[in-house]
PDB file of C-alpha atoms in Angstrom:
ATOM      1  CA  MET A 160       6.596  12.816   4.419  1.00  0.00           C
ATOM      2  CA  HIS A 161       4.033  10.997   2.528  1.00  0.00           C
ATOM      3  CA  ARG A 162       2.228   8.066   3.598  1.00  0.00           C
ATOM      4  CA  THR A 163       0.108   5.678   1.739  1.00  0.00           C
ATOM      5  CA  LEU A 164      -1.852   2.661   3.124  1.00  0.00           C
ATOM      6  CA  ILE A 165      -2.568  -0.145   1.183  1.00  0.00           C
ATOM      7  CA  VAL A 166      -5.695  -2.678   2.333  1.00  0.00           C
ATOM      8  CA  ALA A 167      -6.185  -6.248   1.237  1.00  0.00           C
ATOM      9  CA  ARG A 168      -6.962  -9.692   2.583  1.00  0.00           C
ATOM     10  CA  MET A 169      -4.539 -12.031   3.758  1.00  0.00           C
ATOM     11  CA  LYS A 170      -4.459 -15.114   6.320  1.00  0.00           C
ATOM     12  CA  GLN A 171      -2.679 -14.346   9.381  1.00  0.00           C
ATOM     13  CA  GLU A 172      -0.486 -17.633   8.892  1.00  0.00           C
ATOM     14  CA  ASP A 173       0.794 -16.176   5.579  1.00  0.00           C
ATOM     15  CA  SER A 174       2.495 -13.212   7.143  1.00  0.00           C
ATOM     16  CA  ASN A 175       5.780 -14.578   7.368  1.00  0.00           C
ATOM     17  CA  ALA A 176       5.844 -15.651   3.669  1.00  0.00           C
ATOM     18  CA  VAL A 177       4.752 -12.243   2.707  1.00  0.00           C
ATOM     19  CA  ALA A 178       7.438 -10.671   4.730  1.00  0.00           C
ATOM     20  CA  GLU A 179       9.927 -12.914   3.105  1.00  0.00           C
ATOM     21  CA  VAL A 180       8.687 -11.666  -0.389  1.00  0.00           C
ATOM     22  CA  PHE A 181       8.961  -8.136   0.548  1.00  0.00           C
ATOM     23  CA  ALA A 182      12.468  -8.545   2.058  1.00  0.00           C
ATOM     24  CA  GLU A 183      13.426 -10.260  -1.305  1.00  0.00           C
ATOM     25  CA  SER A 184      11.829  -7.345  -3.235  1.00  0.00           C
ATOM     26  CA  ASP A 185      13.272  -4.769  -0.907  1.00  0.00           C
ATOM     27  CA  SER A 186      16.895  -5.894  -1.726  1.00  0.00           C
ATOM     28  CA  THR A 187      16.066  -4.904  -5.336  1.00  0.00           C
ATOM     29  CA  GLU A 188      15.995  -1.515  -6.945  1.00  0.00           C
ATOM     30  CA  LEU A 189      12.245  -1.503  -7.043  1.00  0.00           C
ATOM     31  CA  PRO A 190      11.697   0.272  -3.739  1.00  0.00           C
ATOM     32  CA  HIS A 191      14.037   3.216  -4.876  1.00  0.00           C
ATOM     33  CA  MET A 192      12.376   3.128  -8.252  1.00  0.00           C
ATOM     34  CA  VAL A 193       8.933   3.745  -6.699  1.00  0.00           C
ATOM     35  CA  GLY A 194      10.253   6.181  -4.014  1.00  0.00           C
ATOM     36  CA  VAL A 195       9.693   4.183  -0.789  1.00  0.00           C
ATOM     37  CA  THR A 196      11.565   5.195   2.118  1.00  0.00           C
ATOM     38  CA  ARG A 197       9.918   3.030   4.574  1.00  0.00           C
ATOM     39  CA  ARG A 198       7.546   0.018   4.548  1.00  0.00           C
ATOM     40  CA  THR A 199       5.598  -1.502   7.469  1.00  0.00           C
ATOM     41  CA  LEU A 200       3.265  -4.421   6.949  1.00  0.00           C
ATOM     42  CA  PHE A 201       0.405  -5.333   9.611  1.00  0.00           C
ATOM     43  CA  ALA A 202      -1.957  -8.092   9.783  1.00  0.00           C
ATOM     44  CA  PHE A 203      -5.224  -7.886  11.714  1.00  0.00           C
ATOM     45  CA  HIS A 204      -8.239 -10.526  11.534  1.00  0.00           C
ATOM     46  CA  GLY A 205      -7.733 -11.561   8.072  1.00  0.00           C
ATOM     47  CA  LEU A 206      -6.795  -8.104   6.839  1.00  0.00           C
ATOM     48  CA  TYR A 207      -3.426  -6.844   5.316  1.00  0.00           C
ATOM     49  CA  PHE A 208      -2.320  -3.372   5.827  1.00  0.00           C
ATOM     50  CA  HIS A 209       0.801  -2.041   3.899  1.00  0.00           C
ATOM     51  CA  LEU A 210       2.092   1.144   4.991  1.00  0.00           C
ATOM     52  CA  VAL A 211       4.370   2.784   2.386  1.00  0.00           C
ATOM     53  CA  GLU A 212       6.147   6.043   3.608  1.00  0.00           C
ATOM     54  CA  SER A 213       7.999   7.985   0.823  1.00  0.00           C
ATOM     55  CA  ASN A 214       9.029  11.844   0.287  1.00  0.00           C
ATOM     56  CA  GLY A 215       6.180  12.348  -2.174  1.00  0.00           C
ATOM     57  CA  ASP A 216       3.163  10.591  -3.917  1.00  0.00           C
ATOM     58  CA  ILE A 217       4.272   7.194  -5.019  1.00  0.00           C
ATOM     59  CA  ASN A 218       1.731   6.758  -7.626  1.00  0.00           C
ATOM     60  CA  PRO A 219       3.459   8.086 -10.810  1.00  0.00           C
ATOM     61  CA  ASN A 220       6.454   5.894 -10.041  1.00  0.00           C
ATOM     62  CA  LEU A 221       4.292   2.982  -9.310  1.00  0.00           C
ATOM     63  CA  ASP A 222       2.509   3.235 -12.526  1.00  0.00           C
ATOM     64  CA  LYS A 223       5.881   3.297 -14.340  1.00  0.00           C
ATOM     65  CA  ALA A 224       7.295   0.468 -12.069  1.00  0.00           C
ATOM     66  CA  ARG A 225       4.220  -1.883 -12.990  1.00  0.00           C
ATOM     67  CA  GLN A 226       5.460  -2.347 -16.525  1.00  0.00           C
ATOM     68  CA  GLY A 227       8.763  -3.850 -15.335  1.00  0.00           C
ATOM     69  CA  GLU A 228      10.006  -7.230 -14.472  1.00  0.00           C
ATOM     70  CA  LEU A 229      10.727  -6.317 -10.693  1.00  0.00           C
ATOM     71  CA  TYR A 230       7.041  -5.414 -10.001  1.00  0.00           C
ATOM     72  CA  ALA A 231       5.723  -8.302 -12.105  1.00  0.00           C
ATOM     73  CA  ASP A 232       7.847 -10.636 -10.009  1.00  0.00           C
ATOM     74  CA  ILE A 233       6.592  -9.274  -6.394  1.00  0.00           C
ATOM     75  CA  ASN A 234       3.109  -9.011  -7.741  1.00  0.00           C
ATOM     76  CA  THR A 235       2.904 -12.523  -8.855  1.00  0.00           C
ATOM     77  CA  LYS A 236       4.602 -13.789  -5.585  1.00  0.00           C
ATOM     78  CA  LEU A 237       2.077 -11.978  -3.361  1.00  0.00           C
ATOM     79  CA  GLY A 238      -0.724 -12.956  -5.525  1.00  0.00           C
ATOM     80  CA  GLU A 239      -0.245 -16.350  -3.743  1.00  0.00           C
ATOM     81  CA  PHE A 240      -1.046 -14.777  -0.411  1.00  0.00           C
ATOM     82  CA  ILE A 241      -2.727 -11.415  -0.716  1.00  0.00           C
ATOM     83  CA  SER A 242      -6.264 -10.997  -2.316  1.00  0.00           C
ATOM     84  CA  PRO A 243      -8.043  -7.685  -3.033  1.00  0.00           C
ATOM     85  CA  TYR A 244     -10.443  -6.388  -0.257  1.00  0.00           C
ATOM     86  CA  ASP A 245     -12.601  -4.916  -2.983  1.00  0.00           C
ATOM     87  CA  PRO A 246     -13.617  -7.360  -5.503  1.00  0.00           C
ATOM     88  CA  ASN A 247     -13.742  -4.751  -8.389  1.00  0.00           C
ATOM     89  CA  TRP A 248     -10.051  -4.036  -7.812  1.00  0.00           C
ATOM     90  CA  LYS A 249      -8.148  -3.297 -11.002  1.00  0.00           C
ATOM     91  CA  GLN A 250      -4.922  -1.323 -10.058  1.00  0.00           C
ATOM     92  CA  PRO A 251      -2.898  -0.852  -6.787  1.00  0.00           C
ATOM     93  CA  ARG A 252      -4.625   2.578  -6.367  1.00  0.00           C
ATOM     94  CA  ASP A 253      -7.849   0.934  -6.136  1.00  0.00           C
ATOM     95  CA  ALA A 254      -6.359  -0.507  -2.628  1.00  0.00           C
ATOM     96  CA  MET A 255      -5.312   2.466  -1.132  1.00  0.00           C
ATOM     97  CA  ALA A 256      -7.120   4.013   1.962  1.00  0.00           C
ATOM     98  CA  VAL A 257      -8.097   7.618   1.505  1.00  0.00           C
ATOM     99  CA  PRO A 258      -6.895   9.980   4.550  1.00  0.00           C
ATOM    100  CA  PHE A 259      -9.363  12.074   6.255  1.00  0.00           C
ATOM    101  CA  TYR A 260      -7.648  13.156   9.257  1.00  0.00           C
ATOM    102  CA  SER A 261      -4.234  13.621  10.590  1.00  0.00           C
ATOM    103  CA  TRP A 262      -2.446  15.223  13.537  1.00  0.00           C
ATOM    104  CA  SER A 263       1.044  15.973  14.826  1.00  0.00           C
ATOM    105  CA  PRO A 264       2.170  18.005  17.542  1.00  0.00           C
ATOM    106  CA  ASP A 265       4.282  20.327  15.125  1.00  0.00           C
ATOM    107  CA  SER A 266       1.554  21.146  12.581  1.00  0.00           C
ATOM    108  CA  GLY A 267      -1.785  20.261  14.481  1.00  0.00           C
ATOM    109  CA  HIS A 268      -4.694  18.643  13.051  1.00  0.00           C
ATOM    110  CA  THR A 269      -5.652  18.407   9.385  1.00  0.00           C
ATOM    111  CA  ILE A 270      -8.978  17.537   7.987  1.00  0.00           C
ATOM    112  CA  TYR A 271      -9.044  16.198   4.577  1.00  0.00           C
ATOM    113  CA  PRO A 272     -12.071  16.733   2.448  1.00  0.00           C
ATOM    114  CA  VAL A 273     -13.398  13.536   0.639  1.00  0.00           C
ATOM    115  CA  HIS A 274     -15.414  15.541  -2.129  1.00  0.00           C
ATOM    116  CA  GLY A 275     -18.190  13.156  -2.552  1.00  0.00           C
ATOM    117  CA  ARG A 276     -15.873   9.858  -2.772  1.00  0.00           C
ATOM    118  CA  SER A 277     -16.697   7.093  -0.311  1.00  0.00           C
ATOM    119  CA  LEU A 278     -13.733   6.098   1.955  1.00  0.00           C
ATOM    120  CA  GLY A 279     -11.798   3.601  -0.137  1.00  0.00           C
ATOM    121  CA  ASP A 280     -12.562   4.957  -3.405  1.00  0.00           C
ATOM    122  CA  ASN A 281      -9.246   6.589  -4.083  1.00  0.00           C
ATOM    123  CA  ARG A 282     -10.054   7.383  -7.783  1.00  0.00           C
TER     124      ARG A 282
END
């Protein structure tokens, strides 16, 4: 299982509208094109957290999907409610959190090296 966490800004009162945008988009082929197997959205004190679960890294498929009409549609609709956390945001990858630790009862803990990147710099 691969997880990607996207962080942005959102007003709490817009959460239902954002959920409806995703419900509409998730009924299309877009999640399948990107490789999304599960999506969970969170709101916390003006922040938006978008947890994407997949069988592998979504970035290559996401890069391809960004060229299509389905991605453009959801991106335009979300633009009304979601704004970048980082004002230098250029692409979805710029909003993806960097994992640095995980644990499960089966595999124990894993500490991920960040290699000089600041947390939040996923380039």
